[in-house]
mmCIF file of C-alpha atoms in Angstrom:
data_model
loop_
_atom_site.group_PDB
_atom_site.id
_atom_site.type_symbol
_atom_site.label_atom_id
_atom_site.label_comp_id
_atom_site.label_asym_id
_atom_site.label_seq_id
_atom_site.Cartn_x
_atom_site.Cartn_y
_atom_site.Cartn_z
ATOM 1 C CA MET G 2 0.000 0.000 0.000
ATOM 2 C CA SER G 3 1.507 3.303 -1.016
ATOM 3 C CA ILE G 4 1.431 6.379 1.159
ATOM 4 C CA ASN G 5 -0.254 9.341 -0.519
ATOM 5 C CA ASP G 6 -0.993 13.004 0.213
ATOM 6 C CA VAL G 7 -4.150 12.152 2.180
ATOM 7 C CA ASP G 8 -2.103 9.963 4.546
ATOM 8 C CA VAL G 9 0.326 12.850 5.111
ATOM 9 C CA THR G 10 -2.592 15.225 5.761
ATOM 10 C CA ILE G 11 -4.084 12.868 8.360
ATOM 11 C CA ALA G 12 -0.729 12.516 10.126
ATOM 12 C CA SER G 13 -0.208 16.317 10.002
ATOM 13 C CA ARG G 14 -3.604 16.966 11.574
ATOM 14 C CA ALA G 15 -2.759 14.526 14.373
ATOM 15 C CA LEU G 16 0.534 16.363 14.885
ATOM 16 C CA ASN G 17 -1.381 19.669 15.036
ATOM 17 C CA LEU G 18 -3.593 18.233 17.779
ATOM 18 C CA ILE G 19 -0.566 17.880 20.073
ATOM 19 C CA GLY G 20 0.935 21.236 19.072
ATOM 20 C CA ALA G 21 3.729 19.728 16.944
ATOM 21 C CA ASN G 22 4.824 20.935 13.532
ATOM 22 C CA GLN G 23 2.913 19.585 10.567
ATOM 23 C CA ILE G 24 4.746 17.708 7.820
ATOM 24 C CA SER G 25 4.581 17.842 4.033
ATOM 25 C CA SER G 26 5.952 14.320 3.521
ATOM 26 C CA PHE G 27 6.953 11.308 5.576
ATOM 27 C CA THR G 28 10.504 11.508 4.245
ATOM 28 C CA GLU G 29 11.420 15.055 5.258
ATOM 29 C CA SER G 30 14.151 15.465 7.862
ATOM 30 C CA SER G 31 12.236 16.302 11.026
ATOM 31 C CA THR G 32 11.411 14.437 14.201
ATOM 32 C CA GLU G 33 7.695 14.648 13.369
ATOM 33 C CA ALA G 34 8.197 13.102 9.901
ATOM 34 C CA ASN G 35 10.499 10.385 11.247
ATOM 35 C CA VAL G 36 8.026 9.345 13.955
ATOM 36 C CA ALA G 37 5.061 9.521 11.569
ATOM 37 C CA ASN G 38 6.920 7.529 8.911
ATOM 38 C CA ASN G 39 7.744 4.729 11.351
ATOM 39 C CA LEU G 40 4.396 4.539 13.158
ATOM 40 C CA TYR G 41 1.702 5.536 10.667
ATOM 41 C CA THR G 42 1.315 2.255 8.757
ATOM 42 C CA PRO G 43 1.212 -0.097 11.786
ATOM 43 C CA ILE G 44 -1.276 2.181 13.561
ATOM 44 C CA ILE G 45 -3.541 2.362 10.504
ATOM 45 C CA GLU G 46 -3.431 -1.395 9.904
ATOM 46 C CA GLY G 47 -4.119 -2.008 13.596
ATOM 47 C CA ALA G 48 -7.090 0.376 13.470
ATOM 48 C CA LEU G 49 -8.445 -1.378 10.405
ATOM 49 C CA THR G 50 -8.366 -4.742 12.182
ATOM 50 C CA LEU G 51 -10.331 -3.509 15.228
ATOM 51 C CA THR G 52 -13.654 -4.520 13.720
ATOM 52 C CA ARG G 53 -15.191 -5.613 10.444
ATOM 53 C CA TRP G 54 -15.280 -2.158 8.850
ATOM 54 C CA ARG G 55 -17.715 -2.256 5.935
ATOM 55 C CA PHE G 56 -15.712 0.333 3.953
ATOM 56 C CA ALA G 57 -12.629 -1.921 4.153
ATOM 57 C CA THR G 58 -14.359 -5.212 3.337
ATOM 58 C CA GLY G 59 -13.803 -6.898 -0.005
ATOM 59 C CA GLN G 60 -14.708 -10.092 -1.798
ATOM 60 C CA GLN G 61 -12.835 -12.122 -4.427
ATOM 61 C CA GLN G 62 -13.041 -15.472 -6.110
ATOM 62 C CA LEU G 63 -10.060 -17.615 -5.106
ATOM 63 C CA SER G 64 -7.716 -19.378 -7.514
ATOM 64 C CA ARG G 65 -7.405 -23.103 -6.884
ATOM 65 C CA LEU G 66 -3.845 -24.424 -6.732
ATOM 66 C CA THR G 67 -2.730 -27.715 -8.258
ATOM 67 C CA THR G 68 -0.722 -28.577 -5.149
ATOM 68 C CA VAL G 69 -2.805 -30.529 -2.637
ATOM 69 C CA PRO G 70 -2.296 -29.899 1.115
ATOM 70 C CA VAL G 71 -0.218 -32.503 2.963
ATOM 71 C CA SER G 72 -3.006 -33.439 5.388
ATOM 72 C CA ARG G 73 -6.487 -32.594 6.744
ATOM 73 C CA TRP G 74 -7.645 -30.608 3.690
ATOM 74 C CA ASP G 75 -8.592 -31.536 0.123
ATOM 75 C CA SER G 76 -7.684 -28.322 -1.653
ATOM 76 C CA ALA G 77 -5.562 -25.194 -1.513
ATOM 77 C CA TYR G 78 -6.336 -21.723 -2.848
ATOM 78 C CA GLN G 79 -4.059 -18.736 -3.276
ATOM 79 C CA MET G 80 -4.727 -15.757 -1.021
ATOM 80 C CA PRO G 81 -5.425 -12.640 -3.105
ATOM 81 C CA THR G 82 -2.482 -10.242 -3.203
ATOM 82 C CA SER G 83 -4.202 -7.251 -4.732
ATOM 83 C CA PRO G 84 -5.245 -5.792 -2.428
ATOM 84 C CA PRO G 85 -3.173 -7.351 0.372
ATOM 85 C CA ILE G 86 -5.515 -8.974 2.894
ATOM 86 C CA LEU G 87 -5.310 -7.984 6.562
ATOM 87 C CA LEU G 88 -7.958 -10.439 7.857
ATOM 88 C CA LEU G 89 -10.141 -13.166 6.389
ATOM 89 C CA HIS G 90 -13.803 -12.997 7.421
ATOM 90 C CA ALA G 91 -15.305 -15.955 5.578
ATOM 91 C CA VAL G 92 -14.840 -18.427 2.769
ATOM 92 C CA THR G 93 -17.954 -19.558 0.904
ATOM 93 C CA VAL G 94 -18.999 -22.024 -1.773
ATOM 94 C CA ASN G 95 -22.314 -21.249 -3.501
ATOM 95 C CA ASN G 96 -22.935 -18.540 -0.907
ATOM 96 C CA ASN G 97 -22.621 -21.047 1.957
ATOM 97 C CA PRO G 98 -19.861 -20.554 4.543
ATOM 98 C CA ILE G 99 -17.381 -23.427 4.674
ATOM 99 C CA VAL G 100 -14.717 -24.496 7.142
ATOM 100 C CA TYR G 101 -11.254 -23.286 6.134
ATOM 101 C CA ASP G 102 -7.847 -22.509 7.538
ATOM 102 C CA ARG G 103 -5.094 -20.122 6.513
ATOM 103 C CA TYR G 104 -1.591 -21.482 5.994
ATOM 104 C CA GLU G 105 1.037 -18.894 4.999
ATOM 105 C CA ASP G 106 -0.349 -17.220 1.844
ATOM 106 C CA LYS G 107 -2.851 -20.003 1.111
ATOM 107 C CA ILE G 108 -6.364 -20.935 2.166
ATOM 108 C CA TYR G 109 -7.003 -24.642 2.754
ATOM 109 C CA CYS G 110 -10.492 -26.118 2.678
ATOM 110 C CA ASN G 111 -12.457 -29.140 1.507
ATOM 111 C CA SER G 112 -13.922 -28.433 -1.907
ATOM 112 C CA VAL G 113 -14.211 -29.994 -5.332
ATOM 113 C CA GLU G 114 -12.615 -28.639 -8.489
ATOM 114 C CA ASP G 115 -15.883 -27.237 -9.879
ATOM 115 C CA ASP G 116 -16.650 -25.194 -6.737
ATOM 116 C CA THR G 117 -16.525 -21.412 -6.943
ATOM 117 C CA VAL G 118 -14.735 -20.452 -3.747
ATOM 118 C CA ILE G 119 -15.124 -16.844 -2.581
ATOM 119 C CA ALA G 120 -13.238 -15.068 0.214
ATOM 120 C CA ASP G 121 -14.643 -12.150 2.228
ATOM 121 C CA TYR G 122 -11.782 -10.169 3.714
ATOM 122 C CA LEU G 123 -10.597 -6.952 5.273
ATOM 123 C CA TYR G 124 -8.032 -4.838 3.409
ATOM 124 C CA ARG G 125 -6.508 -1.361 3.577
ATOM 125 C CA PRO G 126 -8.308 0.980 1.176
ATOM 126 C CA GLU G 127 -6.615 4.180 0.044
ATOM 127 C CA ALA G 128 -7.023 6.936 2.657
ATOM 128 C CA GLN G 129 -9.128 9.135 0.362
ATOM 129 C CA TYR G 130 -11.868 6.461 0.573
ATOM 130 C CA TRP G 131 -11.995 6.351 4.370
ATOM 131 C CA PRO G 132 -15.216 7.718 5.869
ATOM 132 C CA PRO G 133 -14.915 10.798 8.111
ATOM 133 C CA TYR G 134 -15.789 8.843 11.271
ATOM 134 C CA PHE G 135 -12.789 6.543 10.743
ATOM 135 C CA VAL G 136 -10.425 9.423 9.901
ATOM 136 C CA LYS G 137 -11.392 11.196 13.137
ATOM 137 C CA ALA G 138 -10.768 8.093 15.262
ATOM 138 C CA VAL G 139 -7.425 7.459 13.566
ATOM 139 C CA MET G 140 -6.334 11.083 14.075
ATOM 140 C CA TYR G 141 -7.023 10.807 17.804
ATOM 141 C CA GLU G 142 -5.106 7.528 18.033
ATOM 142 C CA LEU G 143 -2.183 9.007 16.118
ATOM 143 C CA ALA G 144 -2.262 12.083 18.381
ATOM 144 C CA SER G 145 -2.077 9.800 21.420
ATOM 145 C CA ILE G 146 0.994 8.016 20.048
ATOM 146 C CA PHE G 147 2.614 11.240 18.839
ATOM 147 C CA ALA G 148 2.010 12.938 22.215
ATOM 148 C CA ALA G 149 4.027 10.206 23.909
ATOM 149 C CA ALA G 150 6.717 9.858 21.229
ATOM 150 C CA ILE G 151 7.251 13.507 20.221
ATOM 151 C CA ALA G 152 5.864 15.790 22.921
ATOM 152 C CA GLN G 153 6.646 13.266 25.689
ATOM 153 C CA LYS G 154 3.501 14.300 27.529
ATOM 154 C CA GLY G 155 1.824 11.329 29.179
ATOM 155 C CA ASP G 156 -1.279 13.270 30.231
ATOM 156 C CA LEU G 157 -1.839 14.474 26.643
ATOM 157 C CA ALA G 158 -1.260 10.942 25.340
ATOM 158 C CA SER G 159 -3.830 9.596 27.822
ATOM 159 C CA HIS G 160 -6.335 12.289 26.870
ATOM 160 C CA PHE G 161 -6.135 11.434 23.168
ATOM 161 C CA ALA G 162 -6.203 7.680 23.895
ATOM 162 C CA VAL G 163 -9.576 8.187 25.627
ATOM 163 C CA GLU G 164 -10.804 10.362 22.744
ATOM 164 C CA ALA G 165 -9.680 7.704 20.253
ATOM 165 C CA GLU G 166 -11.564 4.991 22.122
ATOM 166 C CA ARG G 167 -14.743 7.084 22.112
ATOM 167 C CA ALA G 168 -14.313 7.949 18.443
ATOM 168 C CA TYR G 169 -13.810 4.276 17.497
ATOM 169 C CA THR G 170 -16.985 3.348 19.391
ATOM 170 C CA ARG G 171 -18.951 5.984 17.465
ATOM 171 C CA ALA G 172 -17.255 4.964 14.218
ATOM 172 C CA LYS G 173 -18.228 1.307 14.690
ATOM 173 C CA TRP G 174 -21.834 2.365 15.229
ATOM 174 C CA ALA G 175 -21.807 4.606 12.131
ATOM 175 C CA ASP G 176 -20.132 1.930 10.029
ATOM 176 C CA SER G 177 -22.715 -0.672 11.050
ATOM 177 C CA SER G 178 -25.359 1.240 9.079
ATOM 178 C CA SER G 179 -23.453 0.512 5.851
ATOM 179 C CA GLN G 180 -25.324 -2.740 5.325
ATOM 180 C CA THR G 181 -28.909 -3.954 5.434
ATOM 181 C CA ALA G 182 -30.185 -4.286 8.989
ATOM 182 C CA LYS G 183 -30.652 -7.863 10.087
ATOM 183 C CA ASN G 184 -34.293 -8.750 10.731
ATOM 184 C CA ILE G 185 -35.304 -10.205 14.060
ATOM 185 C CA ARG G 186 -37.352 -13.351 13.684
ATOM 186 C CA THR G 187 -40.503 -12.346 15.517
ATOM 187 C CA SER G 188 -41.951 -15.848 15.304
ATOM 188 C CA THR G 189 -39.281 -17.031 17.761
ATOM 189 C CA LEU G 190 -40.105 -14.224 20.171
ATOM 190 C CA THR G 191 -43.820 -14.927 19.891
ATOM 191 C CA SER G 192 -43.372 -18.638 20.613
ATOM 192 C CA ILE G 193 -41.200 -17.865 23.643
ATOM 193 C CA ARG G 194 -43.954 -15.688 25.154
ATOM 194 C CA ARG G 195 -46.519 -18.477 24.811
#
């Protein structure tokens, strides 16, 4: 995943929150740029793996490999590399979830050659496609880390850590409305009352 101008802007805004100098690139020769360059990607990827963000969820058909797993599984499929996958959510055949396991850069499962095997996964979309609620939460988390690493102010770091936690909670709620609401089976509730 390449770093772009939006990533630099997000990091600069987090630096502004702690009163540090903003940056124009991650490679400039300043303490702020050095810290941001080293910490930005792991923080973003960690934030993306906090929950099943709908905006960072993808789906691809898997390519079956000719090599058969050594044991326990009938077939192996190559993990997609574009985009790189952070987490697998599900593997399905004919829209039905199946049991699978991840080994290195492969997905092992029990399937037949004619099956269409699909993976649902979490990936890192370009920053310009992140929704505002996620950007805000990430900026607070970055500010927390930057406050400790650059400003060396533990109280400021703690303040932004709390703000980040609140912002992630709100972001998860906002993101949950990005899919059709699941219906409650009222027949089950009715039979329980009887």
